[in-house]
C-alpha positions as a Markdown table, in Angstrom:
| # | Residue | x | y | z |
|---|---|---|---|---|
| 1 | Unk | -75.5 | 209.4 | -35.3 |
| 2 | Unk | -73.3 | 206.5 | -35.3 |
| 3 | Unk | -71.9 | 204.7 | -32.6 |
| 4 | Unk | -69.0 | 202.3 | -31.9 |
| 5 | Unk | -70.1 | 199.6 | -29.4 |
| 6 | Unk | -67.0 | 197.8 | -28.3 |
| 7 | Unk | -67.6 | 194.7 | -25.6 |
| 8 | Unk | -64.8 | 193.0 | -24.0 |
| 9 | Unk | -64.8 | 189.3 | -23.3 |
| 10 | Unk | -64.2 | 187.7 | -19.7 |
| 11 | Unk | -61.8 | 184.7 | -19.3 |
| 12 | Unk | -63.7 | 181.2 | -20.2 |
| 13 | Unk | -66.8 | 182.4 | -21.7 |
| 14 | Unk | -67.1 | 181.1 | -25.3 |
| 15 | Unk | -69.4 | 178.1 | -24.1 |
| 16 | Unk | -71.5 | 181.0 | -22.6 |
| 17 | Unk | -70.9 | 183.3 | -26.0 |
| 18 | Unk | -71.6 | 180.2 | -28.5 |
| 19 | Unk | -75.2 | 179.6 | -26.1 |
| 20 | Unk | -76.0 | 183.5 | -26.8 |
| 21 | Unk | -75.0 | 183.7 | -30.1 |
| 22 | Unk | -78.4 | 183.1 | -31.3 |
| 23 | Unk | -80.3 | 186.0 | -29.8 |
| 24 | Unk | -77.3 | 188.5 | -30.0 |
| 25 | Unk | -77.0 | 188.2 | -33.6 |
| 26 | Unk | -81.0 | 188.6 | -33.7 |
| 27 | Unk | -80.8 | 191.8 | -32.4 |
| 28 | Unk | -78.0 | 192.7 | -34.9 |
| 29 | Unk | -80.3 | 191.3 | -37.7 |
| 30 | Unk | -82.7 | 193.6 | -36.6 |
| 31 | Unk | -80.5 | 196.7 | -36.7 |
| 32 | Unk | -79.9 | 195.3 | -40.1 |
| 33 | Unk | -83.3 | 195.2 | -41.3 |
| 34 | Unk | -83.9 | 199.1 | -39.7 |
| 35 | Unk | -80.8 | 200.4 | -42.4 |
| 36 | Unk | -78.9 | 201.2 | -38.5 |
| 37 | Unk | -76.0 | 198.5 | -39.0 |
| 38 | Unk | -73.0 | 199.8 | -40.2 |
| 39 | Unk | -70.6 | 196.7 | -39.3 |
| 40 | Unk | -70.9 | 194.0 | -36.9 |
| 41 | Unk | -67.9 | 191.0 | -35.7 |
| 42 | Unk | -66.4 | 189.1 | -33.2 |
| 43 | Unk | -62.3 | 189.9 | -32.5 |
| 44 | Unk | -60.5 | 186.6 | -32.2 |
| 45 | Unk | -58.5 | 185.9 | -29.2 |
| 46 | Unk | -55.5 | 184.7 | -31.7 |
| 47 | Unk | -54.8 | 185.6 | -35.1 |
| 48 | Unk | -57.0 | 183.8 | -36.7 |
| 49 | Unk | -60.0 | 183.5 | -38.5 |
| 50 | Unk | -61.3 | 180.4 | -36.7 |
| 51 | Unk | -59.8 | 180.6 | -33.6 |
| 52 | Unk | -61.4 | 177.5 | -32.1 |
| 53 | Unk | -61.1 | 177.1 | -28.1 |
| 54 | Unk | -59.1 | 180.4 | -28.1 |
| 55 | Unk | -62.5 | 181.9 | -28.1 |
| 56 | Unk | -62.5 | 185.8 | -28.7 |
| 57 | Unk | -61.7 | 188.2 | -26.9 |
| 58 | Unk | -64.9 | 190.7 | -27.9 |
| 59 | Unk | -66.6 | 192.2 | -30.5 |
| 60 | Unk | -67.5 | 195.8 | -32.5 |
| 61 | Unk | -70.3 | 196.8 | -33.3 |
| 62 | Unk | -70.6 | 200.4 | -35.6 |
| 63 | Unk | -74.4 | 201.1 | -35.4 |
| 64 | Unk | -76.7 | 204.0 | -35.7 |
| 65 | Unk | -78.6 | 205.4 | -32.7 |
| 66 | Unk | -81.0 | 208.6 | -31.5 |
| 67 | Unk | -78.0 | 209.2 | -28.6 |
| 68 | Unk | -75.3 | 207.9 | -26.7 |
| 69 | Unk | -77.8 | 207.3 | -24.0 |
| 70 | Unk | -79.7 | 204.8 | -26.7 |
| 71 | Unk | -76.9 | 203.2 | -28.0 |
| 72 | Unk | -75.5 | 202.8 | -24.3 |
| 73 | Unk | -78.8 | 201.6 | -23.2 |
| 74 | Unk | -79.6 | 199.2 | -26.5 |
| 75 | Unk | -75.7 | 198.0 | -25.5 |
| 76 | Unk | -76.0 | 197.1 | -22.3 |
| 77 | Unk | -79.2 | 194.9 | -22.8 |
| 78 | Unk | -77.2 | 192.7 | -25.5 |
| 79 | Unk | -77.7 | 189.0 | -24.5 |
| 80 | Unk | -74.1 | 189.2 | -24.0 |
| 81 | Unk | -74.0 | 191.4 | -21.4 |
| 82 | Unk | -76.8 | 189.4 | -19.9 |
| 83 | Unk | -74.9 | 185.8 | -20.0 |
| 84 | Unk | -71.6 | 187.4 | -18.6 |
| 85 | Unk | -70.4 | 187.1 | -22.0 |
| 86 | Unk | -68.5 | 190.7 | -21.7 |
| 87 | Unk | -66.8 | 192.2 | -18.7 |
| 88 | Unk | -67.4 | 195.4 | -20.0 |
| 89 | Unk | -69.0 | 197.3 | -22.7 |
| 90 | Unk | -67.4 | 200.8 | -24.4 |
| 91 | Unk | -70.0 | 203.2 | -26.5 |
| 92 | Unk | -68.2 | 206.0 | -28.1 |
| 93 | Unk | -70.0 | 208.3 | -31.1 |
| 94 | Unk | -68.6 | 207.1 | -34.6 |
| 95 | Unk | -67.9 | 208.6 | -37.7 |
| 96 | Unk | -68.0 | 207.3 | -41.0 |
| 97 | Unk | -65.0 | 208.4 | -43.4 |
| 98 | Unk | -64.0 | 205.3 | -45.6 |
| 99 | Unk | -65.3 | 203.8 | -48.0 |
């Protein structure tokens, strides 16, 4: 089943988020590479595509999982989470209707 994986920025992390970047968006490449990655992106803080300092203020994530337990767990181990990146992590089951 599919899963929506929303994390929540804290306040002055995006040095900490630009450090992690690398090995967060491994494990997304990965999903990719498994056919379980549905969509992936960052949510700038402004309206903006670049939002520069502003930073972001999270990011989705719409991937495919055995169980909310697995997608919580997979969530909670993103390098994210582990560099304080997010305050807070939402995993809610997902389904697909567009396109």
């Amino acid at each position: 089943m599919w899963y929506a994986i929303e994390g929540y920025d804290g306040t002055g992390v995006l040095e900490r988020r630009l450090a992690a970047r690398p090995a967060h968006v491994a494990r997304l490449i990965a999903l990719r590479d498994e056919g379980r990655l549905l969509l992936a992106g960052p949510c700038p803080a402004i309206d903006a595509e670049d939002p520069g300092p502003a930073g972001f203020s999270g990011s989705i994530i719409v991937a495919e999982f055995d169980s909310l337990e697995a997608a919580r767990a997979w969530a909670e181990l993103d390098p994210y989470m582990e560099a304080g990146v997010y305050q807070r992590i939402d995993v809610r089951p997902f389904k697909p209707t567009l396109p």
